[in-house]
Coordinates of N, CA, C and O in Angstrom, one line a residue:
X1 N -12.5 30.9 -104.2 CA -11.2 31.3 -104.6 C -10.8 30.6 -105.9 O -10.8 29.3 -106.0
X2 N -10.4 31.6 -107.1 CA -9.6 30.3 -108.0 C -8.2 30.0 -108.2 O -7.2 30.8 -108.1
X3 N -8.3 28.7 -108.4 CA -6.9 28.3 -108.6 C -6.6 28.1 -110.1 O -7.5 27.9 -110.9
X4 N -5.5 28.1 -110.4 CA -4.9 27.7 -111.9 C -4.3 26.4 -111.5 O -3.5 26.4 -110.6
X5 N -4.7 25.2 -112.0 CA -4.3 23.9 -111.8 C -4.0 23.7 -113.3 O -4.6 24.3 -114.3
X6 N -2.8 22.5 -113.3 CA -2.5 21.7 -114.4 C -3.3 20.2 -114.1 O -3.6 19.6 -113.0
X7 N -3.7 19.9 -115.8 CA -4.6 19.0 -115.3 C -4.2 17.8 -116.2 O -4.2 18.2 -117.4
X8 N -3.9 16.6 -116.1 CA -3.2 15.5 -116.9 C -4.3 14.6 -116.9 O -5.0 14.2 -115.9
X9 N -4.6 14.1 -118.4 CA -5.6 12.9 -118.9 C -4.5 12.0 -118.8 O -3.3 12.0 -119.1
X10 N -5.4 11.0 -118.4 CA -4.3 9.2 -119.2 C -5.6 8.8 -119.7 O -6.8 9.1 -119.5
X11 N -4.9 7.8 -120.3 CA -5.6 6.3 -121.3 C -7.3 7.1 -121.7 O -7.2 8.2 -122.1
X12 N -8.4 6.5 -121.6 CA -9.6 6.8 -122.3 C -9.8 8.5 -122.2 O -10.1 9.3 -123.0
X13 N -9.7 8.5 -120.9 CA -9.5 10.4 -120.2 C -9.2 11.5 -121.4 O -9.9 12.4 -122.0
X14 N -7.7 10.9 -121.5 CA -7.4 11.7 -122.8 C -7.3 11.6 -124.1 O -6.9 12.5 -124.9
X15 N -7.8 10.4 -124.4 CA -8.7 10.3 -125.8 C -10.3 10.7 -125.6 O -10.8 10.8 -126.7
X16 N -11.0 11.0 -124.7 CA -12.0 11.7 -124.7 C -12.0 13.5 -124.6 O -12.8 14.3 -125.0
X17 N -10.5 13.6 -124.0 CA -11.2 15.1 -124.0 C -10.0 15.8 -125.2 O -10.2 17.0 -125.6
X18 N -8.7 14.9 -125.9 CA -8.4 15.2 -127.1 C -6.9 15.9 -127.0 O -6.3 16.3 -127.9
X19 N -6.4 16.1 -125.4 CA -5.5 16.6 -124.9 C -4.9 15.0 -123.8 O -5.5 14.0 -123.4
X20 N -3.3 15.5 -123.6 CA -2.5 15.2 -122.5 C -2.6 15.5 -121.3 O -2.6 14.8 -120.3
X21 N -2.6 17.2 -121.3 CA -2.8 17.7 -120.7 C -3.3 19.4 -120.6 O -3.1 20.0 -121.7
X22 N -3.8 20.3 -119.6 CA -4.4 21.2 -120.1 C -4.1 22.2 -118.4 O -3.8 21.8 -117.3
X23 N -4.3 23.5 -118.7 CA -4.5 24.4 -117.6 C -5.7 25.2 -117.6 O -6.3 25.7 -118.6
X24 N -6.0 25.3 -116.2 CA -7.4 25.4 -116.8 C -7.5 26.2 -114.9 O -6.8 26.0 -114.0
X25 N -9.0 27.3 -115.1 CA -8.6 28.2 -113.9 C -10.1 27.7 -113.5 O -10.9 27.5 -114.3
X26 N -10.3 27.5 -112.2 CA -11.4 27.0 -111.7 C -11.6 27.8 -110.3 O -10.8 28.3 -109.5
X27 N -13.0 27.7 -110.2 CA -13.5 28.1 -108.3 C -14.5 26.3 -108.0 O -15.6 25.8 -107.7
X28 N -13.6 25.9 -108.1 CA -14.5 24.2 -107.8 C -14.2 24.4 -106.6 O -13.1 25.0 -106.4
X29 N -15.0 24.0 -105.7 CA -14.5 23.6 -104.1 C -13.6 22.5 -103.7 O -12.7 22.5 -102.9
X30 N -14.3 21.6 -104.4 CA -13.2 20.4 -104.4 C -12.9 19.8 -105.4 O -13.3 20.2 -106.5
X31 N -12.2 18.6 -105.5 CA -11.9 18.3 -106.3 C -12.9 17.1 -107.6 O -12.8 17.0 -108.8
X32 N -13.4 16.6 -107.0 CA -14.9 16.1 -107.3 C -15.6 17.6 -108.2 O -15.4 17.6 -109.4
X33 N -15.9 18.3 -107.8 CA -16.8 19.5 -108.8 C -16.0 19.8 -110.0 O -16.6 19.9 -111.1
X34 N -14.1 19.9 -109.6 CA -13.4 20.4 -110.6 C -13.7 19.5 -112.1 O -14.3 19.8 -113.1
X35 N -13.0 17.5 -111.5 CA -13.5 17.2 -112.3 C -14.8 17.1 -113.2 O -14.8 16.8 -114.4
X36 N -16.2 17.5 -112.4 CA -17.8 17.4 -113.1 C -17.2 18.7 -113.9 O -17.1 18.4 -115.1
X37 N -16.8 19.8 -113.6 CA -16.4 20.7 -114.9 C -16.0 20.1 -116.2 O -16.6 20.0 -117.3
X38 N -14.4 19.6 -115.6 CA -14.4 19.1 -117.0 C -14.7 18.0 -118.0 O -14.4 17.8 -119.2
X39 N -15.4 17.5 -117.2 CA -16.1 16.1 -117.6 C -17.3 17.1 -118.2 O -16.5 17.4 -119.0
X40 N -18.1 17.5 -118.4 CA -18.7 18.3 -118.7 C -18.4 19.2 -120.3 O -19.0 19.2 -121.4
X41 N -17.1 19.8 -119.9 CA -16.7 20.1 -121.0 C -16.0 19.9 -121.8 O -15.5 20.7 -122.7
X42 N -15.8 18.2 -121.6 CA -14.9 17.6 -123.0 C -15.8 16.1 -122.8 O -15.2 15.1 -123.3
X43 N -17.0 16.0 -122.2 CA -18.0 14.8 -122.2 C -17.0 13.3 -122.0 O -17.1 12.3 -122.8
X44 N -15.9 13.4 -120.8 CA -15.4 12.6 -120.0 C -16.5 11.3 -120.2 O -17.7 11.3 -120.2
X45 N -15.6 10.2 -120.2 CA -16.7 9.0 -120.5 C -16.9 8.3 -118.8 O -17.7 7.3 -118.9
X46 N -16.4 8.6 -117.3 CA -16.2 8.3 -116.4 C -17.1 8.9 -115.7 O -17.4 10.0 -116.1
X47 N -17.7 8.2 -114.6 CA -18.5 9.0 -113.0 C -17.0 9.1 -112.1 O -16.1 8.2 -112.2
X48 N -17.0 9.9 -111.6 CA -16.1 10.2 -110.8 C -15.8 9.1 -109.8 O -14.7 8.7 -109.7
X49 N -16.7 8.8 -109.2 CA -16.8 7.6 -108.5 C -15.9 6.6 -109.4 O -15.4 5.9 -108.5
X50 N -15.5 6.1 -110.6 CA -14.7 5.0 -110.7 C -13.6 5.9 -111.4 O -13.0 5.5 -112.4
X51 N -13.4 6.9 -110.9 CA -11.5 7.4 -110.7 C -10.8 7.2 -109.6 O -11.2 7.0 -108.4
X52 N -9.9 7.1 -110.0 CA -8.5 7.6 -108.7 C -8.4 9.5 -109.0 O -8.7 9.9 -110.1
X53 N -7.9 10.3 -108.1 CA -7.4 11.1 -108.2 C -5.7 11.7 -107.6 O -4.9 11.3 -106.7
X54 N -5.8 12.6 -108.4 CA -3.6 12.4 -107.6 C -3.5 14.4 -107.8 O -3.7 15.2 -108.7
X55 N -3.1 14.4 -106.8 CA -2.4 15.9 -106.6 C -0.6 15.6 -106.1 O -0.1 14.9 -105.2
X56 N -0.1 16.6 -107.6 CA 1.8 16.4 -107.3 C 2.3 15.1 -107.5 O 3.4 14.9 -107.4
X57 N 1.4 14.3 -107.9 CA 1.8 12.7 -107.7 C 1.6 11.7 -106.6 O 2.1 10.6 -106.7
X58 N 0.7 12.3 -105.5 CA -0.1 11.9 -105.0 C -1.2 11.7 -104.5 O -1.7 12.7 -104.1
X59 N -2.1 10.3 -104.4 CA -3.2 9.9 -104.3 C -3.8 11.2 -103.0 O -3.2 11.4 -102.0
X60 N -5.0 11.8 -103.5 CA -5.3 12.8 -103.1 C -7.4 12.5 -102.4 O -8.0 11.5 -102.9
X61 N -7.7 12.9 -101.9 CA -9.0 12.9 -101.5 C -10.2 14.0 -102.7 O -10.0 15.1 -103.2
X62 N -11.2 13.1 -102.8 CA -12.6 14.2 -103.6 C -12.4 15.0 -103.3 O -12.1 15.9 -104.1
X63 N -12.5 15.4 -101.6 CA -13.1 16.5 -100.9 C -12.2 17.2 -100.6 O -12.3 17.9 -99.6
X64 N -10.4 17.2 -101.6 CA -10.2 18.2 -101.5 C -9.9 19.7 -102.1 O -10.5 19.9 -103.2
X65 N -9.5 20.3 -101.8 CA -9.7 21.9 -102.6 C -8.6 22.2 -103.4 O -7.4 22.2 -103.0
X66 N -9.2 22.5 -104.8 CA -8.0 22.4 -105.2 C -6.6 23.5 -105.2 O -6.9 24.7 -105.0
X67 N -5.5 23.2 -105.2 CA -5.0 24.9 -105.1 C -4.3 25.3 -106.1 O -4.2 24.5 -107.1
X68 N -3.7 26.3 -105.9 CA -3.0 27.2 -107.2 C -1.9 26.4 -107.7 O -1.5 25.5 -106.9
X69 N -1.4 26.4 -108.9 CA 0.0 26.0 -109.1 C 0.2 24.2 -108.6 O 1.4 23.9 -108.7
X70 N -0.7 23.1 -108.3 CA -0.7 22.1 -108.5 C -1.2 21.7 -109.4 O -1.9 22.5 -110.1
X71 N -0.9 20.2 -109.9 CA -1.5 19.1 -111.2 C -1.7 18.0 -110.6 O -1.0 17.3 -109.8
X72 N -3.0 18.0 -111.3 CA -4.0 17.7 -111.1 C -3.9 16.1 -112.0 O -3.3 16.0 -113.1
X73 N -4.5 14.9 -111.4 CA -4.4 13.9 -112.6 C -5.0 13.0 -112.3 O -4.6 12.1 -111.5
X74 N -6.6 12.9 -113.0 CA -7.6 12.2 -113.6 C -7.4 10.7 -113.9 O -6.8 10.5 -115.0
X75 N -7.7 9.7 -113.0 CA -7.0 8.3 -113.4 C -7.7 7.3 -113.4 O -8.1 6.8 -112.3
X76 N -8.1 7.0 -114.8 CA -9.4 6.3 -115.2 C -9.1 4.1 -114.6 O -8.0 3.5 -114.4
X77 N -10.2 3.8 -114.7 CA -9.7 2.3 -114.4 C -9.0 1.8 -115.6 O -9.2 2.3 -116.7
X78 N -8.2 0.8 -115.5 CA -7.1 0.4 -116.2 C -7.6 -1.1 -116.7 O -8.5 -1.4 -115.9
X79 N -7.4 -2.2 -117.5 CA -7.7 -3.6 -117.4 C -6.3 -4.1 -117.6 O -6.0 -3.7 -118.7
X80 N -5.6 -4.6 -117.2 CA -4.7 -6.0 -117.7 C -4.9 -6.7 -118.2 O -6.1 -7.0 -118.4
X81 N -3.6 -7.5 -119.2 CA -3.9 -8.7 -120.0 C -3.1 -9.9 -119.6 O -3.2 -10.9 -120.2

């Protein structure tokens, strides 16, 4: 099934893929494949494994599916000073 998701970079995320943010129509099953898409097509500097992910503004699971009309947000590790 595809969904139209809004999809929001922070910090390195979106200095690698050149955007804030982006809509973008996908058949990923979950959320884990969505992101390998676009990490793929804007050569994401991250393994999925050291994200967080957030659906709506909340912390959301890999394995889930993404759906229509949510945003989506990619949240790379952060350092403190």
């Amino acid at each position: 099934m595809m969904a139209r998701v809004t999809i929001l970079y922070f910090a390195a995320l979106r200095d690698a893929s050149g955007v804030a943010c982006e809509v973008v129509d996908s058949s990923a099953p979950d959320l884990r494949a969505l992101y390998n898409e676009l990490q793929a097509r804007h050569a994401l500097p991250f393994p999925a494994r050291q994200l967080r992910v957030a659906v709506d503004g909340d912390f959301a699971a890999w394995d889930e599916a993404p759906r229509d009309g949510t945003e989506v947000a990619f949240i790379p590790p952060v350092s403190g000073g």
